[in-house]
PDB file of N, CA and C in Angstrom:
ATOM      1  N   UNK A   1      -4.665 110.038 159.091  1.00 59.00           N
ATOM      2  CA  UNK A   1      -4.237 108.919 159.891  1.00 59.00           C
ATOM      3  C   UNK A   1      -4.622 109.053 161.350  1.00 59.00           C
ATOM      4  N   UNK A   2      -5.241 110.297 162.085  1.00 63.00           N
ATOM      5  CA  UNK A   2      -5.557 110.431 162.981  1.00 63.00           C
ATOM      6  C   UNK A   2      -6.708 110.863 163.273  1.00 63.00           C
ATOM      7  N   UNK A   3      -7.689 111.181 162.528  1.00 66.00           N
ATOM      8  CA  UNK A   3      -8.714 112.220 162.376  1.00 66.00           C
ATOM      9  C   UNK A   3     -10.076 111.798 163.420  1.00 66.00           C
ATOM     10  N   UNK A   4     -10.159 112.584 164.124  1.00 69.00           N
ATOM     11  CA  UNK A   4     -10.992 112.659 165.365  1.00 69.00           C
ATOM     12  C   UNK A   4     -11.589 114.117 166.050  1.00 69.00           C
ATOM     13  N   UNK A   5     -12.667 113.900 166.729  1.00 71.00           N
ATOM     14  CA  UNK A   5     -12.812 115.164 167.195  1.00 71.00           C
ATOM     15  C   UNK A   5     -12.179 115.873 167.979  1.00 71.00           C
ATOM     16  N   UNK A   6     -11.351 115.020 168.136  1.00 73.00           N
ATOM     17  CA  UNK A   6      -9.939 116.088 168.587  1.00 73.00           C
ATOM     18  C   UNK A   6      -9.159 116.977 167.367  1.00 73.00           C
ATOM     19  N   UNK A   7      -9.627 116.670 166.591  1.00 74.00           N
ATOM     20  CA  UNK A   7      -8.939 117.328 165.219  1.00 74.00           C
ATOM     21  C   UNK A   7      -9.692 118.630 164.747  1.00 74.00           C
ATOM     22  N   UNK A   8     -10.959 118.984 165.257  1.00 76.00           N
ATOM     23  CA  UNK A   8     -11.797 119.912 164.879  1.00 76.00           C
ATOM     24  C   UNK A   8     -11.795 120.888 165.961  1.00 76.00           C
ATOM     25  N   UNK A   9     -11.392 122.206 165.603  1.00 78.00           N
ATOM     26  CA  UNK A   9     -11.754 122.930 166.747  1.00 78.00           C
ATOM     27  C   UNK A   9     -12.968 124.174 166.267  1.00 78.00           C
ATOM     28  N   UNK A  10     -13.153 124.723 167.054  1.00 80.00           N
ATOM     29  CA  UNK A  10     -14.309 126.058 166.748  1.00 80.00           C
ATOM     30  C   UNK A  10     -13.860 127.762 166.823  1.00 80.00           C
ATOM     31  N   UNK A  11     -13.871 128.265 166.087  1.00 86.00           N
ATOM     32  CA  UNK A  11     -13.302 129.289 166.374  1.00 86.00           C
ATOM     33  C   UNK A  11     -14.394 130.210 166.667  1.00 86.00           C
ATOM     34  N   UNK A  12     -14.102 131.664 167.587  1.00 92.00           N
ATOM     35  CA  UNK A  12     -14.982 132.382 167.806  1.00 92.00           C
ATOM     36  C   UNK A  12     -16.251 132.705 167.398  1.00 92.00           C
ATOM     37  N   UNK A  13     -15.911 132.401 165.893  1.00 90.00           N
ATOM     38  CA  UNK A  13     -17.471 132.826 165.148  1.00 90.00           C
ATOM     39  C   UNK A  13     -17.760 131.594 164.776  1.00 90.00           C
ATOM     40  N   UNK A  14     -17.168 130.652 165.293  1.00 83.00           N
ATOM     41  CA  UNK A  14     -17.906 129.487 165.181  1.00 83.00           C
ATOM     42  C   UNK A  14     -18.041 128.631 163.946  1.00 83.00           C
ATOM     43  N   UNK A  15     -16.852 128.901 163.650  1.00 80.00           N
ATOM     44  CA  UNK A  15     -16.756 128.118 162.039  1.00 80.00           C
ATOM     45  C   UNK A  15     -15.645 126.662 162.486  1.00 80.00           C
ATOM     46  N   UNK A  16     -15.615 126.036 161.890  1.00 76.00           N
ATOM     47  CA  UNK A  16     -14.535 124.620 162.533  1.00 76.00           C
ATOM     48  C   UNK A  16     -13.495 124.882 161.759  1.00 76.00           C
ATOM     49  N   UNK A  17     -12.284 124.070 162.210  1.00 77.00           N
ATOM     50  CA  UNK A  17     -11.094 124.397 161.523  1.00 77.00           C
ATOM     51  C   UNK A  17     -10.470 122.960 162.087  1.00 77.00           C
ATOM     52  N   UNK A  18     -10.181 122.324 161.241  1.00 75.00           N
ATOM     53  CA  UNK A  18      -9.680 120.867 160.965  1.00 75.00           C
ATOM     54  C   UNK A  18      -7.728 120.958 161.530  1.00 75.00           C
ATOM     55  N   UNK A  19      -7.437 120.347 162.598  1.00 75.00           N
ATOM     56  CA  UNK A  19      -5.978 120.902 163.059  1.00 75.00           C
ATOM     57  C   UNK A  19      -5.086 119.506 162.853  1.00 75.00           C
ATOM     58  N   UNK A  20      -3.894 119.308 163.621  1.00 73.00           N
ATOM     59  CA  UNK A  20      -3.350 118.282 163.992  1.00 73.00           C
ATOM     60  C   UNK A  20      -3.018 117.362 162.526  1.00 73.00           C
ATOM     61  N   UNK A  21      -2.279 117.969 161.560  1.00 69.00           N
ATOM     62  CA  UNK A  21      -2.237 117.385 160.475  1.00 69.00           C
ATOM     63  C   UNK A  21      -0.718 116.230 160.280  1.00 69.00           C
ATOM     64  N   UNK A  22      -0.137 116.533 161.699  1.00 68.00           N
ATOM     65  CA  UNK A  22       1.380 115.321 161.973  1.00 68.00           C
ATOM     66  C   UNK A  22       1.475 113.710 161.188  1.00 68.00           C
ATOM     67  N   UNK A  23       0.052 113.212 161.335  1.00 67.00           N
ATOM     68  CA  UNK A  23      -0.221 112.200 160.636  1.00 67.00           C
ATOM     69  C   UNK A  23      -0.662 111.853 159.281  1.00 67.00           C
ATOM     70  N   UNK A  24      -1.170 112.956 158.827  1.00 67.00           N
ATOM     71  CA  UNK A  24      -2.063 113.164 157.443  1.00 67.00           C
ATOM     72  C   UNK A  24      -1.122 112.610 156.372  1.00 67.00           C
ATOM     73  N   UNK A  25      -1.539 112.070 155.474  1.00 66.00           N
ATOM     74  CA  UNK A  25      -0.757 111.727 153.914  1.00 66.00           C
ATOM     75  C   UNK A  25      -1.518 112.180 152.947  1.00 66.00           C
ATOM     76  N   UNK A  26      -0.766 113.246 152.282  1.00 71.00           N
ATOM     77  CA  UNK A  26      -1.358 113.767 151.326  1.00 71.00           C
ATOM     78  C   UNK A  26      -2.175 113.026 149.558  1.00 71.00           C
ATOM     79  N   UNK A  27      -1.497 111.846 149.873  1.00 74.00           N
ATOM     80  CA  UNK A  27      -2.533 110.718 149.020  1.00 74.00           C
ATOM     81  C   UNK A  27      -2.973 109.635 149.812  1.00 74.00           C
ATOM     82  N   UNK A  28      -3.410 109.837 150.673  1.00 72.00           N
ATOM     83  CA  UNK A  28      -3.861 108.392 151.868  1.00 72.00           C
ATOM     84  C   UNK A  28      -4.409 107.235 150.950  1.00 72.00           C
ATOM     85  N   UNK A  29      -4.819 106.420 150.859  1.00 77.00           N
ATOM     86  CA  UNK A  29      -5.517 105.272 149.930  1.00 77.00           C
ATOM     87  C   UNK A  29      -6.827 105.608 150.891  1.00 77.00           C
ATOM     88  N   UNK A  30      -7.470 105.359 150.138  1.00 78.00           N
ATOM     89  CA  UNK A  30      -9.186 105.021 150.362  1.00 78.00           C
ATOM     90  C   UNK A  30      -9.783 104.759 151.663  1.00 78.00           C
ATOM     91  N   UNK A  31      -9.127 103.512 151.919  1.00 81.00           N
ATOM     92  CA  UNK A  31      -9.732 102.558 152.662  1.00 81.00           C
ATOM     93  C   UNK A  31      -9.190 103.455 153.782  1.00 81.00           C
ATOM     94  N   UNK A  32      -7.820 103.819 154.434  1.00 81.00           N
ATOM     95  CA  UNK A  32      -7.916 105.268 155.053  1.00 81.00           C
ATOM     96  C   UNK A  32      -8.139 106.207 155.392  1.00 81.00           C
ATOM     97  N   UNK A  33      -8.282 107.054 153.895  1.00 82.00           N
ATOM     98  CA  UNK A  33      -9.813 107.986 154.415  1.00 82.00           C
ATOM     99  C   UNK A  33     -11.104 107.345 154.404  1.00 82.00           C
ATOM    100  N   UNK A  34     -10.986 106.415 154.324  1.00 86.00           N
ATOM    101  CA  UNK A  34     -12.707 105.904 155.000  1.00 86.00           C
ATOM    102  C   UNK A  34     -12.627 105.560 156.147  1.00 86.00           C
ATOM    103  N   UNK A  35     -11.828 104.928 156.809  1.00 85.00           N
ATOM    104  CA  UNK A  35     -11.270 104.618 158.511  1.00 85.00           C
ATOM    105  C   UNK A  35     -11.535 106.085 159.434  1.00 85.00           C
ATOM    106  N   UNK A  36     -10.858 106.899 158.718  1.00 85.00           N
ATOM    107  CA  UNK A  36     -10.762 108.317 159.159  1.00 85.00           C
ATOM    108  C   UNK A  36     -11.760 108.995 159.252  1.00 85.00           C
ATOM    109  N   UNK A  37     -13.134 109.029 158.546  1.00 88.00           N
ATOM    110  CA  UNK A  37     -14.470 109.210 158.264  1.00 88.00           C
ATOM    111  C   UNK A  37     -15.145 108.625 159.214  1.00 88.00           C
ATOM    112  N   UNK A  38     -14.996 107.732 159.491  1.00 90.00           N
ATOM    113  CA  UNK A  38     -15.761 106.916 160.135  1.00 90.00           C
ATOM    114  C   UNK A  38     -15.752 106.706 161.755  1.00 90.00           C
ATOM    115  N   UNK A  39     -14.171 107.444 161.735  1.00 88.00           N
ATOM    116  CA  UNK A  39     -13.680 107.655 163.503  1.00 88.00           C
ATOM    117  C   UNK A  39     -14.022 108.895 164.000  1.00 88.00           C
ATOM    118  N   UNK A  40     -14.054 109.728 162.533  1.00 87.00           N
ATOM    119  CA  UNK A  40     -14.665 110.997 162.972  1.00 87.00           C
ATOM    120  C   UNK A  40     -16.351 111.448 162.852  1.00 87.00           C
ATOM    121  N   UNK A  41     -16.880 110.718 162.459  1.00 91.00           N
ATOM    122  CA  UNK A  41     -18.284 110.581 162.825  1.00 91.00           C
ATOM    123  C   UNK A  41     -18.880 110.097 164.384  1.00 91.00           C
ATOM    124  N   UNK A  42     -17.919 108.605 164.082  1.00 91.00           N
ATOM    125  CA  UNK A  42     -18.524 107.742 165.473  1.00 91.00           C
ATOM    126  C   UNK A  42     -18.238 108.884 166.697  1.00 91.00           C
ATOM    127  N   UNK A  43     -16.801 109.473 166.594  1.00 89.00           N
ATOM    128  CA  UNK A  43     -16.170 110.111 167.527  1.00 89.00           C
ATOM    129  C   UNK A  43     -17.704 111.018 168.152  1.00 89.00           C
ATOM    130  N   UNK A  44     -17.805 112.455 167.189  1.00 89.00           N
ATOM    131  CA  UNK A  44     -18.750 113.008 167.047  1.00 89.00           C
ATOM    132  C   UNK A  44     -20.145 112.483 167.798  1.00 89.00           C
ATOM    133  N   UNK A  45     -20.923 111.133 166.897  1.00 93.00           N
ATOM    134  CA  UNK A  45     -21.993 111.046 167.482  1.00 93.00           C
ATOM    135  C   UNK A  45     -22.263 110.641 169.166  1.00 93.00           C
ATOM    136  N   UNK A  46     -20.835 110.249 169.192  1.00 91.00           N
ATOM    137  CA  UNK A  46     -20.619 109.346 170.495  1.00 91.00           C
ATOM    138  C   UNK A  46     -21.093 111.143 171.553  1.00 91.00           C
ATOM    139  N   UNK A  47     -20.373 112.301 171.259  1.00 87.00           N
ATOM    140  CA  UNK A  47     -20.757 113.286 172.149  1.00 87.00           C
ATOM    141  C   UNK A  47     -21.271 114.229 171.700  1.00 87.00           C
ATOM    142  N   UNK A  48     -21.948 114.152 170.353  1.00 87.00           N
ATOM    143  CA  UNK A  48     -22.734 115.321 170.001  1.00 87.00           C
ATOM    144  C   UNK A  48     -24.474 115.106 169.704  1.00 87.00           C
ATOM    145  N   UNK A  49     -24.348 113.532 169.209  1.00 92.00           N
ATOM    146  CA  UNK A  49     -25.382 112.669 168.629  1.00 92.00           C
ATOM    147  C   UNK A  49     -25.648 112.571 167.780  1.00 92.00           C
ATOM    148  N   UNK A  50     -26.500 111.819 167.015  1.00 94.00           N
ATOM    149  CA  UNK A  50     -26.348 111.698 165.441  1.00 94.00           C
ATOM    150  C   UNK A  50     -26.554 112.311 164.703  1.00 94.00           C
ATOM    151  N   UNK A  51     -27.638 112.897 164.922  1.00 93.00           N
ATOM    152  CA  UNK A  51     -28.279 114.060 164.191  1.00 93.00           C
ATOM    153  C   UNK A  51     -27.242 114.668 164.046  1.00 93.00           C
ATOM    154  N   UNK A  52     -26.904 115.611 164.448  1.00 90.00           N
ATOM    155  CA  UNK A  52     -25.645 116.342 164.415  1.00 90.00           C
ATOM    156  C   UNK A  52     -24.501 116.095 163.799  1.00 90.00           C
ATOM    157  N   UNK A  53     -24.449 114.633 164.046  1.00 91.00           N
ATOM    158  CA  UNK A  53     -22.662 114.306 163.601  1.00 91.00           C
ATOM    159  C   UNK A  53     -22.869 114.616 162.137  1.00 91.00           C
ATOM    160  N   UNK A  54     -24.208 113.810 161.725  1.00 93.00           N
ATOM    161  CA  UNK A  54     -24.515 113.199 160.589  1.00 93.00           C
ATOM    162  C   UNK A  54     -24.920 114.365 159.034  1.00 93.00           C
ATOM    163  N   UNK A  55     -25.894 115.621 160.351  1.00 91.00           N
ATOM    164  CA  UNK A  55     -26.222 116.813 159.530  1.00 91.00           C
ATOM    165  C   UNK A  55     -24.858 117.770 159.166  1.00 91.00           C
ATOM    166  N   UNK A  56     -23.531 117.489 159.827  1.00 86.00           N
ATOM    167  CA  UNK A  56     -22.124 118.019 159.330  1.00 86.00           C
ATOM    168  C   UNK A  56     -21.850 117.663 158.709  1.00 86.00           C
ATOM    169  N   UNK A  57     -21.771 116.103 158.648  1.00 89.00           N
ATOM    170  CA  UNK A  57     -21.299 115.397 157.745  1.00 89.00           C
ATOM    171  C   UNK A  57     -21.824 115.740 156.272  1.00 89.00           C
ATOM    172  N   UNK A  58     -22.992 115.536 156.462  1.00 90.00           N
ATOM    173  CA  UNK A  58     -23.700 115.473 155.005  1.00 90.00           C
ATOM    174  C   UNK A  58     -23.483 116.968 154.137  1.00 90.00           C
ATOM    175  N   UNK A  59     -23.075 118.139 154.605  1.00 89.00           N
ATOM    176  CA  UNK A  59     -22.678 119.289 154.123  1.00 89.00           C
ATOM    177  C   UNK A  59     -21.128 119.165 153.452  1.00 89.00           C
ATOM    178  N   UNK A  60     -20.536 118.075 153.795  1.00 87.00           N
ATOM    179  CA  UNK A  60     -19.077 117.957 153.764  1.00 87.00           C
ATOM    180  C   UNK A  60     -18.963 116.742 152.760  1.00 87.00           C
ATOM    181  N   UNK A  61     -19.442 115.919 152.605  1.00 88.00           N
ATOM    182  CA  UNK A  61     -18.903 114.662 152.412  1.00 88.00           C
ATOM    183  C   UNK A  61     -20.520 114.362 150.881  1.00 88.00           C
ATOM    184  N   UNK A  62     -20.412 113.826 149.690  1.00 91.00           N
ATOM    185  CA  UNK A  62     -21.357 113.010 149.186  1.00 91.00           C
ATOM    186  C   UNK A  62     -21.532 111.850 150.614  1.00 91.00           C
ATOM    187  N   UNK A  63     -23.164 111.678 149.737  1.00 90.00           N
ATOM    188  CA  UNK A  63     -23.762 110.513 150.531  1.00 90.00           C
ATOM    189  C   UNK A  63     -22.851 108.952 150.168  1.00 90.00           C
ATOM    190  N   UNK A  64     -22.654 108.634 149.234  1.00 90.00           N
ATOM    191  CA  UNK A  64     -21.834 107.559 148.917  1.00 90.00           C
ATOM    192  C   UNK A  64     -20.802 107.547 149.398  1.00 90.00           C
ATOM    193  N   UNK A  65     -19.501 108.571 149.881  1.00 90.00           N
ATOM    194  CA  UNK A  65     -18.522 108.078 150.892  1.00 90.00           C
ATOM    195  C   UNK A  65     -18.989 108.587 152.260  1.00 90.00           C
ATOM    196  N   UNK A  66     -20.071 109.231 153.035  1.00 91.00           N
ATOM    197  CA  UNK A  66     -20.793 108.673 154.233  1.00 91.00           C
ATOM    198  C   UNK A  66     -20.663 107.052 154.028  1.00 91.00           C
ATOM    199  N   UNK A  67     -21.677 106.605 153.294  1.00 91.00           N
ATOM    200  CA  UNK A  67     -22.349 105.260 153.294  1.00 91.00           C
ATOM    201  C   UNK A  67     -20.894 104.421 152.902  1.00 91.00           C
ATOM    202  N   UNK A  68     -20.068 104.482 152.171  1.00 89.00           N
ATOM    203  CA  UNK A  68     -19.120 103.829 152.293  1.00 89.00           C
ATOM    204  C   UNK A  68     -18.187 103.630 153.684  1.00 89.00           C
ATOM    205  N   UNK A  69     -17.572 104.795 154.515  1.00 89.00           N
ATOM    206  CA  UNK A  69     -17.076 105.003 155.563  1.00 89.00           C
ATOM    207  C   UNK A  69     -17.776 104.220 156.320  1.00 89.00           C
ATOM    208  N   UNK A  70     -19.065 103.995 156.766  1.00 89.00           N
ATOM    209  CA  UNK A  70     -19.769 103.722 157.493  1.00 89.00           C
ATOM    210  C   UNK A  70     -20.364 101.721 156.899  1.00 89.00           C
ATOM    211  N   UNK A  71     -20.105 101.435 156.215  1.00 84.00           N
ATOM    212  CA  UNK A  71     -20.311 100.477 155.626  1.00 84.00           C
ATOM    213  C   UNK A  71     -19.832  99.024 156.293  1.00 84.00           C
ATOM    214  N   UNK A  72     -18.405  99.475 156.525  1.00 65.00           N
ATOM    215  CA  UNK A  72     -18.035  98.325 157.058  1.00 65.00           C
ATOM    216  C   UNK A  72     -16.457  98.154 157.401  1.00 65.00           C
ATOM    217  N   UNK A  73     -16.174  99.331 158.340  1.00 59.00           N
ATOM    218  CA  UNK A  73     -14.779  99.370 158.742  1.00 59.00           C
ATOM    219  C   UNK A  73     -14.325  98.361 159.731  1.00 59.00           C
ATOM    220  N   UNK A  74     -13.647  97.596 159.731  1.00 63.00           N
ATOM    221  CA  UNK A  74     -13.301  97.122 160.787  1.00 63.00           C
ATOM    222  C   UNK A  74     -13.082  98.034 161.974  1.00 63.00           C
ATOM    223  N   UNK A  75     -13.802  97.853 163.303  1.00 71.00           N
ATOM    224  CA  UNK A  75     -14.100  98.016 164.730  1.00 71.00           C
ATOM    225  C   UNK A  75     -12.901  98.332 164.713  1.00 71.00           C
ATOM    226  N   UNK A  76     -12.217  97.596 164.851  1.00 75.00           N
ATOM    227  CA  UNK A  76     -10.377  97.648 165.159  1.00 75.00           C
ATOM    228  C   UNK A  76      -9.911  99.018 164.546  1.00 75.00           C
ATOM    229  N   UNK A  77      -9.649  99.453 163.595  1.00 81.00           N
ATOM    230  CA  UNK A  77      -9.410 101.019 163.123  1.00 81.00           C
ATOM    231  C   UNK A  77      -9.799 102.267 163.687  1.00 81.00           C
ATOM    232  N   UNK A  78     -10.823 101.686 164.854  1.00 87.00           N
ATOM    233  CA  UNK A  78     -11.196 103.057 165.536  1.00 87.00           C
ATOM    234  C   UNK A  78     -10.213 102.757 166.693  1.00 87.00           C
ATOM    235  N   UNK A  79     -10.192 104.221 167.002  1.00 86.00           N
ATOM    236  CA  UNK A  79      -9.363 104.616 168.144  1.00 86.00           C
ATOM    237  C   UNK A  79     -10.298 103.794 169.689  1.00 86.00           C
ATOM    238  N   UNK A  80      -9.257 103.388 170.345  1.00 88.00           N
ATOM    239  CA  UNK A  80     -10.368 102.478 171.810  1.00 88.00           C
ATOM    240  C   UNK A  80     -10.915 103.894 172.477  1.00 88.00           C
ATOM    241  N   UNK A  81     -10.969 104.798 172.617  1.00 89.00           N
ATOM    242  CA  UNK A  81     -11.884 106.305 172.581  1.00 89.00           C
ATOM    243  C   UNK A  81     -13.214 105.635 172.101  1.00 89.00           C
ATOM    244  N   UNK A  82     -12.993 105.443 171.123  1.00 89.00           N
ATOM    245  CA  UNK A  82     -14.344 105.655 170.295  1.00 89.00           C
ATOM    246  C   UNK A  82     -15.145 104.165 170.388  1.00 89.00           C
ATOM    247  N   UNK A  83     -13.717 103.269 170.432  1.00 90.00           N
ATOM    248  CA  UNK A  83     -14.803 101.871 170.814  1.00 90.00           C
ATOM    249  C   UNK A  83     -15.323 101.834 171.972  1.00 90.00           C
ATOM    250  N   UNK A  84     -14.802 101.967 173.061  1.00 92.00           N
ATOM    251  CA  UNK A  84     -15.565 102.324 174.467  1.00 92.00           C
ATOM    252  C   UNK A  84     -17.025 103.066 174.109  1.00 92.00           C
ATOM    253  N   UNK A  85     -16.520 104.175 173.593  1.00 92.00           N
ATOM    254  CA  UNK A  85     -17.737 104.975 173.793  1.00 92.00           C
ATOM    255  C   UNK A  85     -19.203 104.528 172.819  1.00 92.00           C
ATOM    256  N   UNK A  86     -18.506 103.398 171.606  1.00 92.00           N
ATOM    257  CA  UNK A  86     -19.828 102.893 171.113  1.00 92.00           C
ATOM    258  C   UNK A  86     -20.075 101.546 171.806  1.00 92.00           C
ATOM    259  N   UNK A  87     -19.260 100.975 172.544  1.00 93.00           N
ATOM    260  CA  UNK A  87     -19.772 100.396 173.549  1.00 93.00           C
ATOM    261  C   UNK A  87     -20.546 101.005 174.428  1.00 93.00           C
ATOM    262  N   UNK A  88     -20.407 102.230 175.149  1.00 95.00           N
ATOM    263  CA  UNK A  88     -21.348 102.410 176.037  1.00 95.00           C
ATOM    264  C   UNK A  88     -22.702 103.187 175.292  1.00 95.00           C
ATOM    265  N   UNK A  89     -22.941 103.465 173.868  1.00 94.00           N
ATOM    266  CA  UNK A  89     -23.754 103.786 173.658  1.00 94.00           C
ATOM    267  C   UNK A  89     -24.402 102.399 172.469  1.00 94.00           C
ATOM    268  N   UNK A  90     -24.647 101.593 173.137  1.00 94.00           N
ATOM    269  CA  UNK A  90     -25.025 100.673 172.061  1.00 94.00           C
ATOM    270  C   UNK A  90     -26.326 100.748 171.097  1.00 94.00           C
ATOM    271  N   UNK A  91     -26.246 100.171 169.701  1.00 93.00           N
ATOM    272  CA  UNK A  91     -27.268 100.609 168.613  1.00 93.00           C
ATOM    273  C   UNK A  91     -26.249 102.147 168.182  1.00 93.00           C
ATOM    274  N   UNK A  92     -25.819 102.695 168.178  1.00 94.00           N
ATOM    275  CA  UNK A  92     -24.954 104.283 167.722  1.00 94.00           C
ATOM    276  C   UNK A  92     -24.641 104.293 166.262  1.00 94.00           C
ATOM    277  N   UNK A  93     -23.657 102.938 166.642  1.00 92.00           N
ATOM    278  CA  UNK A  93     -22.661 102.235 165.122  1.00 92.00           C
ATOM    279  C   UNK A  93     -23.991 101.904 164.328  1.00 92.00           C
ATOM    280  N   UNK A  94     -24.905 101.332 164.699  1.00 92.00           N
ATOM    281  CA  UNK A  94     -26.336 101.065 163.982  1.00 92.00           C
ATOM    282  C   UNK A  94     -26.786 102.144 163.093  1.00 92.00           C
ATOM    283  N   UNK A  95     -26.916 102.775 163.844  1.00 93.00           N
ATOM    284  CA  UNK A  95     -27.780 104.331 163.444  1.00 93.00           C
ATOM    285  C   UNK A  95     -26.973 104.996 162.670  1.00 93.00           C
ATOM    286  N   UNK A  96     -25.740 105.236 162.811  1.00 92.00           N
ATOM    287  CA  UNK A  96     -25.268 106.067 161.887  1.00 92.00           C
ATOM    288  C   UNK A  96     -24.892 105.525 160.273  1.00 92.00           C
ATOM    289  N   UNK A  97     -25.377 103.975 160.286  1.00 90.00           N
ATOM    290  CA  UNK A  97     -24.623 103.738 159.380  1.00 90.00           C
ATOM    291  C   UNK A  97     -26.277 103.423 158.546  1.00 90.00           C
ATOM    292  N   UNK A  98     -27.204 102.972 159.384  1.00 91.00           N
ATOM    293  CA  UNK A  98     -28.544 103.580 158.590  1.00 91.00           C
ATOM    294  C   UNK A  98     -28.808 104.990 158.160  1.00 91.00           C
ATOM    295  N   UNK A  99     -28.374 105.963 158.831  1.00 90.00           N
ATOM    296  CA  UNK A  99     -28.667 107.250 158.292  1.00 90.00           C
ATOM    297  C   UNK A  99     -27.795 107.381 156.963  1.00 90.00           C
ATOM    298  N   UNK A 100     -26.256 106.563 156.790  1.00 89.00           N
ATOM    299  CA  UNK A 100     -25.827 107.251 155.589  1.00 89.00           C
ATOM    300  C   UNK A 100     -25.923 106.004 154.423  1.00 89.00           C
ATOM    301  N   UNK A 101     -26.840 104.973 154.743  1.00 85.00           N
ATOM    302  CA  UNK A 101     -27.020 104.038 153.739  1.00 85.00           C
ATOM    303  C   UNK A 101     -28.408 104.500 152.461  1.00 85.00           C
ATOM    304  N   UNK A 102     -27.535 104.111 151.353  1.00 77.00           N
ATOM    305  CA  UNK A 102     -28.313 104.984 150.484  1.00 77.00           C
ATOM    306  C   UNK A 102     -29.830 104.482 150.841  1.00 77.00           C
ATOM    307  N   UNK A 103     -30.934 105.186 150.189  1.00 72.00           N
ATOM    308  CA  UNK A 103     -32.632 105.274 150.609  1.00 72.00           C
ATOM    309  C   UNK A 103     -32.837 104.017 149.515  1.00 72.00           C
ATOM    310  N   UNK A 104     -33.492 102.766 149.884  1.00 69.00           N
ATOM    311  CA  UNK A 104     -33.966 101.563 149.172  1.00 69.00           C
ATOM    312  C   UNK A 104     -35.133 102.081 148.225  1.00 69.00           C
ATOM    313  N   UNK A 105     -35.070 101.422 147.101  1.00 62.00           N
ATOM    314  CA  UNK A 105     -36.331 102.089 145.987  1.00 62.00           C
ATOM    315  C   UNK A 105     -37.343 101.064 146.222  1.00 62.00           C
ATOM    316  N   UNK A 106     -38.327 101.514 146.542  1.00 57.00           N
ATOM    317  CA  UNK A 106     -39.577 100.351 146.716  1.00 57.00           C
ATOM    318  C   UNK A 106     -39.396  99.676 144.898  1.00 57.00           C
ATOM    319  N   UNK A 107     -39.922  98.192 145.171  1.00 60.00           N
ATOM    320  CA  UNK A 107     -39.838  97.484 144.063  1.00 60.00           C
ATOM    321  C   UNK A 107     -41.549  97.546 143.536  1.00 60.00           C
ATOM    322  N   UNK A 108     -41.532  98.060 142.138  1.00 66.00           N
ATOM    323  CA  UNK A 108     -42.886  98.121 141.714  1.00 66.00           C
ATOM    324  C   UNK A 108     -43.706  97.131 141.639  1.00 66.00           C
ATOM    325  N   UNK A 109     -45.519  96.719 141.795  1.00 65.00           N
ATOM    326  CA  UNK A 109     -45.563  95.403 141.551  1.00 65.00           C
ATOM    327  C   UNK A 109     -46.335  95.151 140.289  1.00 65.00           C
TER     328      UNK A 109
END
């Protein structure tokens, strides 16, 4: 219910460790953890960049709930953190949601 890069920290050797669990529901519905996915990406690319957000992501997550998260959350579900900041980085919300949209199959002729 809160999940942001404020939620990730780094520990010495540099492994992440997911914190701040006050909000979490241990059966969230879907559409939740996809809100949550999606705040914590934007969050991410907004100060790490995409590449990055996106190459974590993809170690963590199938490509189908990337591409779902990223699909089509309502704006409104992100934290105003994160809308500001894809306001000031405009095309961001673009990009990340091309990187996790599945790869189109050329049509044979």
């Amino acid at each position: 219910g809160d999940l942001g890069r404020h939620s990730v920290v780094v520990d010495d050797g540099g492994h992440p460790w997911l914190v701040d669990f006050d909000h979490a529901e241990a059966l969230a519905h879907p559409r939740l953890r996809q809100a949550d996915l999606a705040e914590l990406l934007a969050s991410l690319a907004a100060r790490f960049g995409p590449d990055r957000a996106m190459a974590g992501a993809a170690t963590a997550f199938p490509p189908d709930q990337l591409a779902a998260a990223l699909a089509a959350p309502p704006q409104a579900a992100l934290s105003r953190t994160t809308r500001q900041e894809l306001h000031d980085r405009p095309g961001l919300w673009e990009d990340l949601a091309h990187r996790a949209a599945p790869p189109t199959e050329a049509v044979p002729r």
